[in-house]
PDB file of C-alpha atoms in Angstrom:
ATOM      1  CA  UNK A   1      71.170   2.674 -17.328  1.00 56.00           C
ATOM      2  CA  UNK A   2      73.760   1.059 -15.081  1.00 63.00           C
ATOM      3  CA  UNK A   3      77.487   1.493 -15.568  1.00 57.00           C
ATOM      4  CA  UNK A   4      77.806  -2.172 -16.629  1.00 61.00           C
ATOM      5  CA  UNK A   5      74.937  -1.868 -19.116  1.00 57.00           C
ATOM      6  CA  UNK A   6      76.414   1.303 -20.601  1.00 52.00           C
ATOM      7  CA  UNK A   7      79.832  -0.267 -21.121  1.00 52.00           C
ATOM      8  CA  UNK A   8      78.197  -3.351 -22.635  1.00 58.00           C
ATOM      9  CA  UNK A   9      76.192  -1.156 -25.029  1.00 53.00           C
ATOM     10  CA  UNK A  10      79.320   0.723 -26.114  1.00 50.00           C
ATOM     11  CA  UNK A  11      81.185  -2.543 -26.689  1.00 53.00           C
ATOM     12  CA  UNK A  12      78.273  -3.966 -28.711  1.00 56.00           C
ATOM     13  CA  UNK A  13      78.130  -0.847 -30.899  1.00 54.00           C
ATOM     14  CA  UNK A  14      81.869  -0.993 -31.470  1.00 54.00           C
ATOM     15  CA  UNK A  15      81.720  -4.658 -32.475  1.00 58.00           C
ATOM     16  CA  UNK A  16      78.886  -3.973 -34.929  1.00 60.00           C
ATOM     17  CA  UNK A  17      80.773  -1.133 -36.650  1.00 55.00           C
ATOM     18  CA  UNK A  18      83.474  -1.618 -39.295  1.00 58.00           C
ATOM     19  CA  UNK A  19      86.814  -2.443 -37.736  1.00 57.00           C
ATOM     20  CA  UNK A  20      89.999  -0.607 -38.685  1.00 57.00           C
ATOM     21  CA  UNK A  21      93.065  -2.206 -37.133  1.00 57.00           C
ATOM     22  CA  UNK A  22      95.868   0.156 -36.276  1.00 53.00           C
ATOM     23  CA  UNK A  23      99.299  -0.338 -37.835  1.00 53.00           C
ATOM     24  CA  UNK A  24     102.054  -1.639 -35.568  1.00 52.00           C
ATOM     25  CA  UNK A  25     103.989   1.517 -34.668  1.00 53.00           C
ATOM     26  CA  UNK A  26     104.538   3.441 -31.456  1.00 65.00           C
ATOM     27  CA  UNK A  27     101.192   4.595 -30.157  1.00 82.00           C
ATOM     28  CA  UNK A  28     100.421   7.025 -27.396  1.00 91.00           C
ATOM     29  CA  UNK A  29     100.164   5.609 -23.886  1.00 94.00           C
ATOM     30  CA  UNK A  30      96.576   5.452 -22.634  1.00 96.00           C
ATOM     31  CA  UNK A  31      96.038   5.228 -18.877  1.00 97.00           C
ATOM     32  CA  UNK A  32      92.521   4.220 -17.833  1.00 98.00           C
ATOM     33  CA  UNK A  33      91.347   4.306 -14.231  1.00 97.00           C
ATOM     34  CA  UNK A  34      87.950   3.094 -13.036  1.00 98.00           C
ATOM     35  CA  UNK A  35      87.240   4.849  -9.759  1.00 98.00           C
ATOM     36  CA  UNK A  36      84.497   4.235  -7.221  1.00 97.00           C
ATOM     37  CA  UNK A  37      84.444   6.940  -4.543  1.00 97.00           C
ATOM     38  CA  UNK A  38      83.344   6.030  -1.021  1.00 97.00           C
ATOM     39  CA  UNK A  39      79.687   6.563  -0.215  1.00 95.00           C
ATOM     40  CA  UNK A  40      79.060  10.252   0.345  1.00 95.00           C
ATOM     41  CA  UNK A  41      82.428  11.258  -1.164  1.00 96.00           C
ATOM     42  CA  UNK A  42      81.526  11.355  -4.863  1.00 95.00           C
ATOM     43  CA  UNK A  43      81.161  15.149  -5.107  1.00 94.00           C
ATOM     44  CA  UNK A  44      84.234  15.817  -2.925  1.00 97.00           C
ATOM     45  CA  UNK A  45      86.322  13.518  -5.129  1.00 96.00           C
ATOM     46  CA  UNK A  46      84.986  15.088  -8.307  1.00 94.00           C
ATOM     47  CA  UNK A  47      85.694  18.603  -6.990  1.00 96.00           C
ATOM     48  CA  UNK A  48      89.337  17.723  -6.188  1.00 97.00           C
ATOM     49  CA  UNK A  49      89.782  16.013  -9.558  1.00 95.00           C
ATOM     50  CA  UNK A  50      88.424  18.990 -11.476  1.00 94.00           C
ATOM     51  CA  UNK A  51      90.596  21.398  -9.465  1.00 96.00           C
ATOM     52  CA  UNK A  52      93.663  19.294 -10.345  1.00 96.00           C
ATOM     53  CA  UNK A  53      92.686  19.385 -14.012  1.00 93.00           C
ATOM     54  CA  UNK A  54      92.348  23.190 -13.962  1.00 94.00           C
ATOM     55  CA  UNK A  55      95.679  23.591 -12.111  1.00 94.00           C
ATOM     56  CA  UNK A  56      97.689  21.420 -14.500  1.00 94.00           C
ATOM     57  CA  UNK A  57      96.024  22.175 -17.826  1.00 92.00           C
ATOM     58  CA  UNK A  58      98.772  22.542 -20.447  1.00 92.00           C
ATOM     59  CA  UNK A  59     101.588  22.066 -17.911  1.00 95.00           C
ATOM     60  CA  UNK A  60     102.305  18.316 -17.974  1.00 97.00           C
ATOM     61  CA  UNK A  61     105.030  17.214 -20.402  1.00 97.00           C
ATOM     62  CA  UNK A  62     103.739  14.719 -22.934  1.00 96.00           C
ATOM     63  CA  UNK A  63     100.099  14.781 -21.782  1.00 96.00           C
ATOM     64  CA  UNK A  64      98.001  14.869 -24.942  1.00 95.00           C
ATOM     65  CA  UNK A  65      94.718  15.098 -23.085  1.00 94.00           C
ATOM     66  CA  UNK A  66      92.367  13.522 -20.606  1.00 94.00           C
ATOM     67  CA  UNK A  67      88.675  12.701 -20.267  1.00 95.00           C
ATOM     68  CA  UNK A  68      86.676  12.071 -17.105  1.00 95.00           C
ATOM     69  CA  UNK A  69      83.432  10.161 -17.528  1.00 96.00           C
ATOM     70  CA  UNK A  70      80.932   9.940 -14.689  1.00 94.00           C
ATOM     71  CA  UNK A  71      77.991   7.743 -13.796  1.00 93.00           C
ATOM     72  CA  UNK A  72      76.008   7.119 -10.627  1.00 89.00           C
ATOM     73  CA  UNK A  73      78.316   4.174  -9.849  1.00 88.00           C
ATOM     74  CA  UNK A  74      81.660   5.877 -10.359  1.00 93.00           C
ATOM     75  CA  UNK A  75      84.062   7.537 -12.737  1.00 96.00           C
ATOM     76  CA  UNK A  76      86.375   6.578 -15.569  1.00 97.00           C
ATOM     77  CA  UNK A  77      89.482   8.712 -16.079  1.00 97.00           C
ATOM     78  CA  UNK A  78      91.361   8.383 -19.366  1.00 97.00           C
ATOM     79  CA  UNK A  79      94.727  10.134 -19.748  1.00 96.00           C
ATOM     80  CA  UNK A  80      96.785   9.958 -22.938  1.00 96.00           C
ATOM     81  CA  UNK A  81     100.551  10.560 -22.952  1.00 96.00           C
ATOM     82  CA  UNK A  82     103.024  10.745 -25.841  1.00 95.00           C
ATOM     83  CA  UNK A  83     105.312   8.102 -24.313  1.00 94.00           C
ATOM     84  CA  UNK A  84     105.541   5.708 -21.400  1.00 94.00           C
ATOM     85  CA  UNK A  85     108.412   7.837 -20.089  1.00 96.00           C
ATOM     86  CA  UNK A  86     106.115  10.880 -19.959  1.00 96.00           C
ATOM     87  CA  UNK A  87     103.450   8.887 -18.112  1.00 96.00           C
ATOM     88  CA  UNK A  88     106.014   7.483 -15.649  1.00 96.00           C
ATOM     89  CA  UNK A  89     107.529  10.922 -15.017  1.00 97.00           C
ATOM     90  CA  UNK A  90     104.134  12.399 -14.200  1.00 97.00           C
ATOM     91  CA  UNK A  91     103.285   9.498 -11.884  1.00 95.00           C
ATOM     92  CA  UNK A  92     106.404  10.481  -9.850  1.00 97.00           C
ATOM     93  CA  UNK A  93     105.734  14.243 -10.081  1.00 97.00           C
ATOM     94  CA  UNK A  94     104.886  15.863  -6.709  1.00 97.00           C
ATOM     95  CA  UNK A  95     101.882  17.538  -8.346  1.00 97.00           C
ATOM     96  CA  UNK A  96     100.469  14.047  -8.972  1.00 97.00           C
ATOM     97  CA  UNK A  97     101.609  12.354  -5.757  1.00 97.00           C
ATOM     98  CA  UNK A  98     100.281  15.231  -3.624  1.00 98.00           C
ATOM     99  CA  UNK A  99      96.949  15.058  -5.454  1.00 97.00           C
ATOM    100  CA  UNK A 100      96.751  11.301  -4.908  1.00 97.00           C
ATOM    101  CA  UNK A 101      97.402  11.797  -1.186  1.00 98.00           C
ATOM    102  CA  UNK A 102      94.349  14.085  -1.115  1.00 97.00           C
ATOM    103  CA  UNK A 103      91.954  11.877  -3.087  1.00 97.00           C
ATOM    104  CA  UNK A 104      93.011   8.412  -1.922  1.00 98.00           C
ATOM    105  CA  UNK A 105      91.027   8.666   1.365  1.00 98.00           C
ATOM    106  CA  UNK A 106      87.883   9.399  -0.692  1.00 98.00           C
ATOM    107  CA  UNK A 107      88.194   6.269  -2.860  1.00 98.00           C
ATOM    108  CA  UNK A 108      86.513   2.960  -2.058  1.00 98.00           C
ATOM    109  CA  UNK A 109      87.968   1.101  -5.034  1.00 97.00           C
ATOM    110  CA  UNK A 110      90.169   1.968  -7.981  1.00 97.00           C
ATOM    111  CA  UNK A 111      91.506  -0.092 -10.866  1.00 97.00           C
ATOM    112  CA  UNK A 112      94.023   1.301 -13.323  1.00 95.00           C
ATOM    113  CA  UNK A 113      95.884   0.038 -16.349  1.00 95.00           C
ATOM    114  CA  UNK A 114      97.882   1.061 -19.392  1.00 94.00           C
ATOM    115  CA  UNK A 115      96.205   0.407 -22.725  1.00 91.00           C
ATOM    116  CA  UNK A 116      96.886   0.760 -26.444  1.00 85.00           C
ATOM    117  CA  UNK A 117      94.156   1.454 -28.961  1.00 84.00           C
ATOM    118  CA  UNK A 118      93.041  -1.722 -30.733  1.00 87.00           C
ATOM    119  CA  UNK A 119      90.495  -0.082 -33.053  1.00 88.00           C
ATOM    120  CA  UNK A 120      88.588   3.156 -33.473  1.00 87.00           C
ATOM    121  CA  UNK A 121      84.978   3.794 -34.420  1.00 92.00           C
ATOM    122  CA  UNK A 122      84.005   7.386 -35.087  1.00 90.00           C
ATOM    123  CA  UNK A 123      85.516  10.205 -33.088  1.00 83.00           C
ATOM    124  CA  UNK A 124      85.230  11.044 -29.422  1.00 78.00           C
TER     125      UNK A 124
END
């Protein structure tokens, strides 16, 4: 299954399930990055990303958790912070900027954004 087909299938399943809108109150900050490593650099990128995860586990203020999803076409990294201030502080942290300097040459394309949960179906 292609990356596009998988995301379409997930969206279709979510639409078909009962919808529970979230109340309007401060939500955690969800950063989502869609990353396509350069040809031949997938494993090198993944190795650096996993090493960063192991190094920083439990040491980043306000980081609730993260998930890295992989497919043949690329990766999706989801990081959840308590507040926008926590997310911004980490983005300026040398541990993050140094890591980005290492992985950036391995990336063909990357798109990132800040999201808020609109609905939830089940647990992940």
